């Protein structure tokens, strides 16, 4: 447990201290978005209280909390930072947009359907993927930057299903349908 915690903070520190273009203003941790945090942690509560209404989350840091084997849908993340290793490992993710978001760590969306990344950034050994059978995953105007030419330090972003990349700037980063 202590090792995983150390690794989480190492990825957060390494990712944030080396991101040149990322806005460094602090964001509030998702735990302090009380109702939104409850909805992310318990999708059934959200469904009972709001049905399938779009959930908009702005200026949040999603880190330090495990979201494991959950089903998320109809979410719009705006200017959010996703940081950490193996903290997000969803069952599935549907109808979700990431706008101006930053990713650093290892993230699994589960089976993805209708995801859109707009002007998002990732760097280093960050891995953001989904499960086989995912579809309609679209990256637009994103920037993905690995640390150097050594493939062992590259990150990866994409889909194990259907993915499209439009006007993305990608260097030393694997991007593809896997």
PDB file of C-alpha atoms in Angstrom:
ATOM      1  CA  UNK A   1       0.000   0.000   0.000  1.00  0.00           C
ATOM      2  CA  UNK A   2       2.769   2.448   0.848  1.00  0.00           C
ATOM      3  CA  UNK A   3       4.554   1.657  -2.404  1.00  0.00           C
ATOM      4  CA  UNK A   4       1.471   2.407  -4.494  1.00  0.00           C
ATOM      5  CA  UNK A   5       0.979   5.686  -2.636  1.00  0.00           C
ATOM      6  CA  UNK A   6       4.598   6.645  -3.297  1.00  0.00           C
ATOM      7  CA  UNK A   7       4.195   5.761  -6.982  1.00  0.00           C
ATOM      8  CA  UNK A   8       1.042   7.876  -7.246  1.00  0.00           C
ATOM      9  CA  UNK A   9       2.798  10.917  -5.856  1.00  0.00           C
ATOM     10  CA  UNK A  10       5.879  10.276  -8.003  1.00  0.00           C
ATOM     11  CA  UNK A  11       3.758  10.284 -11.161  1.00  0.00           C
ATOM     12  CA  UNK A  12       1.877  13.376 -10.038  1.00  0.00           C
ATOM     13  CA  UNK A  13       5.099  15.227  -9.185  1.00  0.00           C
ATOM     14  CA  UNK A  14       6.940  14.130 -12.308  1.00  0.00           C
ATOM     15  CA  UNK A  15       4.020  14.864 -14.604  1.00  0.00           C
ATOM     16  CA  UNK A  16       3.169  18.271 -13.209  1.00  0.00           C
ATOM     17  CA  UNK A  17       6.689  19.556 -12.779  1.00  0.00           C
ATOM     18  CA  UNK A  18       7.610  18.698 -16.352  1.00  0.00           C
ATOM     19  CA  UNK A  19       4.508  19.938 -18.151  1.00  0.00           C
ATOM     20  CA  UNK A  20       5.518  23.234 -19.764  1.00  0.00           C
ATOM     21  CA  UNK A  21       2.233  24.334 -21.277  1.00  0.00           C
ATOM     22  CA  UNK A  22      -0.133  23.083 -18.612  1.00  0.00           C
ATOM     23  CA  UNK A  23      -1.828  25.739 -16.494  1.00  0.00           C
ATOM     24  CA  UNK A  24      -0.245  25.355 -13.070  1.00  0.00           C
ATOM     25  CA  UNK A  25      -2.990  27.017 -11.076  1.00  0.00           C
ATOM     26  CA  UNK A  26      -4.109  24.660  -8.335  1.00  0.00           C
ATOM     27  CA  UNK A  27      -7.386  22.842  -8.760  1.00  0.00           C
ATOM     28  CA  UNK A  28      -9.608  21.600  -6.008  1.00  0.00           C
ATOM     29  CA  UNK A  29      -9.575  17.847  -5.446  1.00  0.00           C
ATOM     30  CA  UNK A  30     -12.681  16.001  -6.582  1.00  0.00           C
ATOM     31  CA  UNK A  31     -13.344  14.907  -2.972  1.00  0.00           C
ATOM     32  CA  UNK A  32     -14.378  18.494  -2.192  1.00  0.00           C
ATOM     33  CA  UNK A  33     -16.997  18.589  -4.954  1.00  0.00           C
ATOM     34  CA  UNK A  34     -19.390  16.931  -2.525  1.00  0.00           C
ATOM     35  CA  UNK A  35     -22.433  16.106  -4.667  1.00  0.00           C
ATOM     36  CA  UNK A  36     -20.389  15.539  -7.836  1.00  0.00           C
ATOM     37  CA  UNK A  37     -18.003  13.278  -5.939  1.00  0.00           C
ATOM     38  CA  UNK A  38     -20.999  11.325  -4.634  1.00  0.00           C
ATOM     39  CA  UNK A  39     -22.318  10.929  -8.180  1.00  0.00           C
ATOM     40  CA  UNK A  40     -18.954   9.698  -9.508  1.00  0.00           C
ATOM     41  CA  UNK A  41     -18.545   7.298  -6.586  1.00  0.00           C
ATOM     42  CA  UNK A  42     -22.133   6.025  -6.786  1.00  0.00           C
ATOM     43  CA  UNK A  43     -23.569   6.214 -10.333  1.00  0.00           C
ATOM     44  CA  UNK A  44     -26.825   4.647  -9.103  1.00  0.00           C
ATOM     45  CA  UNK A  45     -27.346   7.596  -6.714  1.00  0.00           C
ATOM     46  CA  UNK A  46     -26.860   9.987  -9.612  1.00  0.00           C
ATOM     47  CA  UNK A  47     -29.348   8.041 -11.725  1.00  0.00           C
ATOM     48  CA  UNK A  48     -31.957   8.121  -8.924  1.00  0.00           C
ATOM     49  CA  UNK A  49     -31.519  11.852  -8.268  1.00  0.00           C
ATOM     50  CA  UNK A  50     -30.895  13.253 -11.770  1.00  0.00           C
ATOM     51  CA  UNK A  51     -31.582  10.526 -14.295  1.00  0.00           C
ATOM     52  CA  UNK A  52     -29.259  10.674 -17.276  1.00  0.00           C
ATOM     53  CA  UNK A  53     -28.788  14.469 -17.218  1.00  0.00           C
ATOM     54  CA  UNK A  54     -25.386  15.737 -18.326  1.00  0.00           C
ATOM     55  CA  UNK A  55     -22.958  16.140 -15.418  1.00  0.00           C
ATOM     56  CA  UNK A  56     -20.478  18.999 -15.953  1.00  0.00           C
ATOM     57  CA  UNK A  57     -17.287  18.979 -13.864  1.00  0.00           C
ATOM     58  CA  UNK A  58     -14.977  22.001 -14.109  1.00  0.00           C
ATOM     59  CA  UNK A  59     -11.512  22.752 -12.714  1.00  0.00           C
ATOM     60  CA  UNK A  60     -11.166  19.565 -10.679  1.00  0.00           C
ATOM     61  CA  UNK A  61      -8.151  17.457  -9.830  1.00  0.00           C
ATOM     62  CA  UNK A  62      -9.130  13.821  -9.958  1.00  0.00           C
ATOM     63  CA  UNK A  63      -6.539  12.069  -7.793  1.00  0.00           C
ATOM     64  CA  UNK A  64      -6.154  10.247  -4.506  1.00  0.00           C
ATOM     65  CA  UNK A  65      -9.492   8.448  -4.875  1.00  0.00           C
ATOM     66  CA  UNK A  66     -10.229   5.031  -6.349  1.00  0.00           C
ATOM     67  CA  UNK A  67     -12.971   4.764  -8.954  1.00  0.00           C
ATOM     68  CA  UNK A  68     -12.946   1.026  -9.640  1.00  0.00           C
ATOM     69  CA  UNK A  69     -15.469  -1.047 -11.686  1.00  0.00           C
ATOM     70  CA  UNK A  70     -17.958   1.822 -11.976  1.00  0.00           C
ATOM     71  CA  UNK A  71     -20.071   2.843 -14.959  1.00  0.00           C
ATOM     72  CA  UNK A  72     -19.929   6.536 -15.835  1.00  0.00           C
ATOM     73  CA  UNK A  73     -21.934   8.226 -18.570  1.00  0.00           C
ATOM     74  CA  UNK A  74     -23.026  11.632 -19.819  1.00  0.00           C
ATOM     75  CA  UNK A  75     -20.170  13.615 -18.277  1.00  0.00           C
ATOM     76  CA  UNK A  76     -18.364  16.709 -19.536  1.00  0.00           C
ATOM     77  CA  UNK A  77     -14.988  17.302 -17.835  1.00  0.00           C
ATOM     78  CA  UNK A  78     -13.638  20.825 -18.422  1.00  0.00           C
ATOM     79  CA  UNK A  79     -10.086  21.844 -17.454  1.00  0.00           C
ATOM     80  CA  UNK A  80      -9.655  18.844 -15.159  1.00  0.00           C
ATOM     81  CA  UNK A  81      -6.432  17.056 -14.174  1.00  0.00           C
ATOM     82  CA  UNK A  82      -6.465  13.252 -13.990  1.00  0.00           C
ATOM     83  CA  UNK A  83      -3.472  12.197 -11.889  1.00  0.00           C
ATOM     84  CA  UNK A  84      -2.477   8.875 -10.374  1.00  0.00           C
ATOM     85  CA  UNK A  85      -1.728   5.257 -11.060  1.00  0.00           C
ATOM     86  CA  UNK A  86      -4.495   2.663 -11.261  1.00  0.00           C
ATOM     87  CA  UNK A  87      -6.931   4.842  -9.314  1.00  0.00           C
ATOM     88  CA  UNK A  88      -9.380   5.017 -12.211  1.00  0.00           C
ATOM     89  CA  UNK A  89     -10.288   1.614 -13.614  1.00  0.00           C
ATOM     90  CA  UNK A  90     -13.879   1.850 -14.761  1.00  0.00           C
ATOM     91  CA  UNK A  91     -16.180  -0.882 -15.995  1.00  0.00           C
ATOM     92  CA  UNK A  92     -17.380   1.419 -18.790  1.00  0.00           C
ATOM     93  CA  UNK A  93     -17.555   5.058 -19.852  1.00  0.00           C
ATOM     94  CA  UNK A  94     -20.163   6.443 -22.265  1.00  0.00           C
ATOM     95  CA  UNK A  95     -21.039   9.782 -23.854  1.00  0.00           C
ATOM     96  CA  UNK A  96     -18.223  11.702 -22.183  1.00  0.00           C
ATOM     97  CA  UNK A  97     -16.184  14.722 -23.275  1.00  0.00           C
ATOM     98  CA  UNK A  98     -12.796  15.776 -21.908  1.00  0.00           C
ATOM     99  CA  UNK A  99     -12.134  19.416 -22.781  1.00  0.00           C
ATOM    100  CA  UNK A 100      -8.771  21.052 -21.984  1.00  0.00           C
ATOM    101  CA  UNK A 101      -7.923  18.218 -19.576  1.00  0.00           C
ATOM    102  CA  UNK A 102      -4.487  16.956 -18.507  1.00  0.00           C
ATOM    103  CA  UNK A 103      -3.619  13.289 -17.926  1.00  0.00           C
ATOM    104  CA  UNK A 104      -0.659  11.921 -15.967  1.00  0.00           C
ATOM    105  CA  UNK A 105      -0.613   8.331 -14.773  1.00  0.00           C
ATOM    106  CA  UNK A 106      -2.333   5.078 -15.716  1.00  0.00           C
ATOM    107  CA  UNK A 107      -6.067   5.302 -16.434  1.00  0.00           C
ATOM    108  CA  UNK A 108      -8.516   2.716 -17.756  1.00  0.00           C
ATOM    109  CA  UNK A 109     -11.961   3.759 -18.946  1.00  0.00           C
ATOM    110  CA  UNK A 110     -13.219   0.198 -19.311  1.00  0.00           C
ATOM    111  CA  UNK A 111     -15.391  -0.313 -22.378  1.00  0.00           C
ATOM    112  CA  UNK A 112     -15.724   3.132 -23.947  1.00  0.00           C
ATOM    113  CA  UNK A 113     -18.500   4.420 -26.180  1.00  0.00           C
ATOM    114  CA  UNK A 114     -18.663   7.943 -27.611  1.00  0.00           C
ATOM    115  CA  UNK A 115     -15.682   9.628 -25.923  1.00  0.00           C
ATOM    116  CA  UNK A 116     -14.324  12.940 -27.142  1.00  0.00           C
ATOM    117  CA  UNK A 117     -11.000  14.507 -26.124  1.00  0.00           C
ATOM    118  CA  UNK A 118     -10.707  18.187 -27.107  1.00  0.00           C
ATOM    119  CA  UNK A 119      -7.416  20.107 -26.605  1.00  0.00           C
ATOM    120  CA  UNK A 120      -6.258  17.587 -24.000  1.00  0.00           C
ATOM    121  CA  UNK A 121      -2.659  16.969 -22.966  1.00  0.00           C
ATOM    122  CA  UNK A 122      -0.678  14.054 -21.622  1.00  0.00           C
ATOM    123  CA  UNK A 123       3.006  13.582 -21.067  1.00  0.00           C
ATOM    124  CA  UNK A 124       5.649  11.064 -20.122  1.00  0.00           C
ATOM    125  CA  UNK A 125       4.727   7.464 -19.422  1.00  0.00           C
ATOM    126  CA  UNK A 126       1.042   8.234 -19.077  1.00  0.00           C
ATOM    127  CA  UNK A 127      -1.252   5.446 -20.265  1.00  0.00           C
ATOM    128  CA  UNK A 128      -4.913   6.216 -21.047  1.00  0.00           C
ATOM    129  CA  UNK A 129      -6.762   3.322 -22.693  1.00  0.00           C
ATOM    130  CA  UNK A 130     -10.030   1.461 -22.803  1.00  0.00           C
ATOM    131  CA  UNK A 131     -11.140  -2.151 -23.254  1.00  0.00           C
ATOM    132  CA  UNK A 132     -11.705  -4.176 -26.419  1.00  0.00           C
ATOM    133  CA  UNK A 133     -14.971  -3.408 -28.129  1.00  0.00           C
ATOM    134  CA  UNK A 134     -14.786   0.329 -27.465  1.00  0.00           C
ATOM    135  CA  UNK A 135     -16.136   2.583 -30.190  1.00  0.00           C
ATOM    136  CA  UNK A 136     -16.388   6.172 -31.336  1.00  0.00           C
ATOM    137  CA  UNK A 137     -13.341   7.516 -29.447  1.00  0.00           C
ATOM    138  CA  UNK A 138     -12.214  10.830 -30.935  1.00  0.00           C
ATOM    139  CA  UNK A 139      -9.144  12.993 -30.203  1.00  0.00           C
ATOM    140  CA  UNK A 140      -9.181  16.601 -31.481  1.00  0.00           C
ATOM    141  CA  UNK A 141      -6.362  19.162 -31.241  1.00  0.00           C
ATOM    142  CA  UNK A 142      -4.632  17.208 -28.455  1.00  0.00           C
ATOM    143  CA  UNK A 143      -0.947  17.248 -27.437  1.00  0.00           C
ATOM    144  CA  UNK A 144       0.801  14.095 -26.262  1.00  0.00           C
ATOM    145  CA  UNK A 145       4.499  14.278 -25.419  1.00  0.00           C
ATOM    146  CA  UNK A 146       6.812  11.486 -24.294  1.00  0.00           C
ATOM    147  CA  UNK A 147      10.054  12.253 -22.446  1.00  0.00           C
ATOM    148  CA  UNK A 148      12.616  11.167 -25.013  1.00  0.00           C
ATOM    149  CA  UNK A 149      13.279   8.898 -27.939  1.00  0.00           C
ATOM    150  CA  UNK A 150      13.615   5.802 -25.688  1.00  0.00           C
ATOM    151  CA  UNK A 151      10.418   3.783 -26.255  1.00  0.00           C
ATOM    152  CA  UNK A 152      10.558   2.624 -22.630  1.00  0.00           C
ATOM    153  CA  UNK A 153       9.711   6.183 -21.600  1.00  0.00           C
ATOM    154  CA  UNK A 154       6.887   6.699 -24.066  1.00  0.00           C
ATOM    155  CA  UNK A 155       3.303   7.061 -23.001  1.00  0.00           C
ATOM    156  CA  UNK A 156       0.302   5.660 -24.767  1.00  0.00           C
ATOM    157  CA  UNK A 157      -3.154   6.911 -25.530  1.00  0.00           C
ATOM    158  CA  UNK A 158      -5.842   5.493 -27.722  1.00  0.00           C
ATOM    159  CA  UNK A 159      -8.390   2.737 -27.867  1.00  0.00           C
ATOM    160  CA  UNK A 160      -8.622  -1.023 -28.140  1.00  0.00           C
ATOM    161  CA  UNK A 161     -11.579  -0.347 -30.405  1.00  0.00           C
ATOM    162  CA  UNK A 162     -12.449   2.477 -32.777  1.00  0.00           C
ATOM    163  CA  UNK A 163     -10.338   5.674 -32.372  1.00  0.00           C
ATOM    164  CA  UNK A 164      -9.784   8.747 -34.550  1.00  0.00           C
ATOM    165  CA  UNK A 165      -7.135  11.471 -34.214  1.00  0.00           C
ATOM    166  CA  UNK A 166      -7.647  14.938 -35.742  1.00  0.00           C
ATOM    167  CA  UNK A 167      -5.037  17.723 -35.662  1.00  0.00           C
ATOM    168  CA  UNK A 168      -3.171  16.189 -32.720  1.00  0.00           C
ATOM    169  CA  UNK A 169       0.498  16.948 -31.954  1.00  0.00           C
ATOM    170  CA  UNK A 170       2.123  13.685 -30.875  1.00  0.00           C
ATOM    171  CA  UNK A 171       5.793  13.031 -30.152  1.00  0.00           C
ATOM    172  CA  UNK A 172       7.344   9.996 -28.456  1.00  0.00           C
ATOM    173  CA  UNK A 173       3.853   8.790 -27.575  1.00  0.00           C
ATOM    174  CA  UNK A 174       2.044   5.748 -28.886  1.00  0.00           C
ATOM    175  CA  UNK A 175      -1.295   6.701 -30.344  1.00  0.00           C
ATOM    176  CA  UNK A 176      -3.419   4.195 -32.119  1.00  0.00           C
ATOM    177  CA  UNK A 177      -6.074   1.623 -32.107  1.00  0.00           C
ATOM    178  CA  UNK A 178      -4.505  -1.233 -30.134  1.00  0.00           C
TER     179      UNK A 178
END
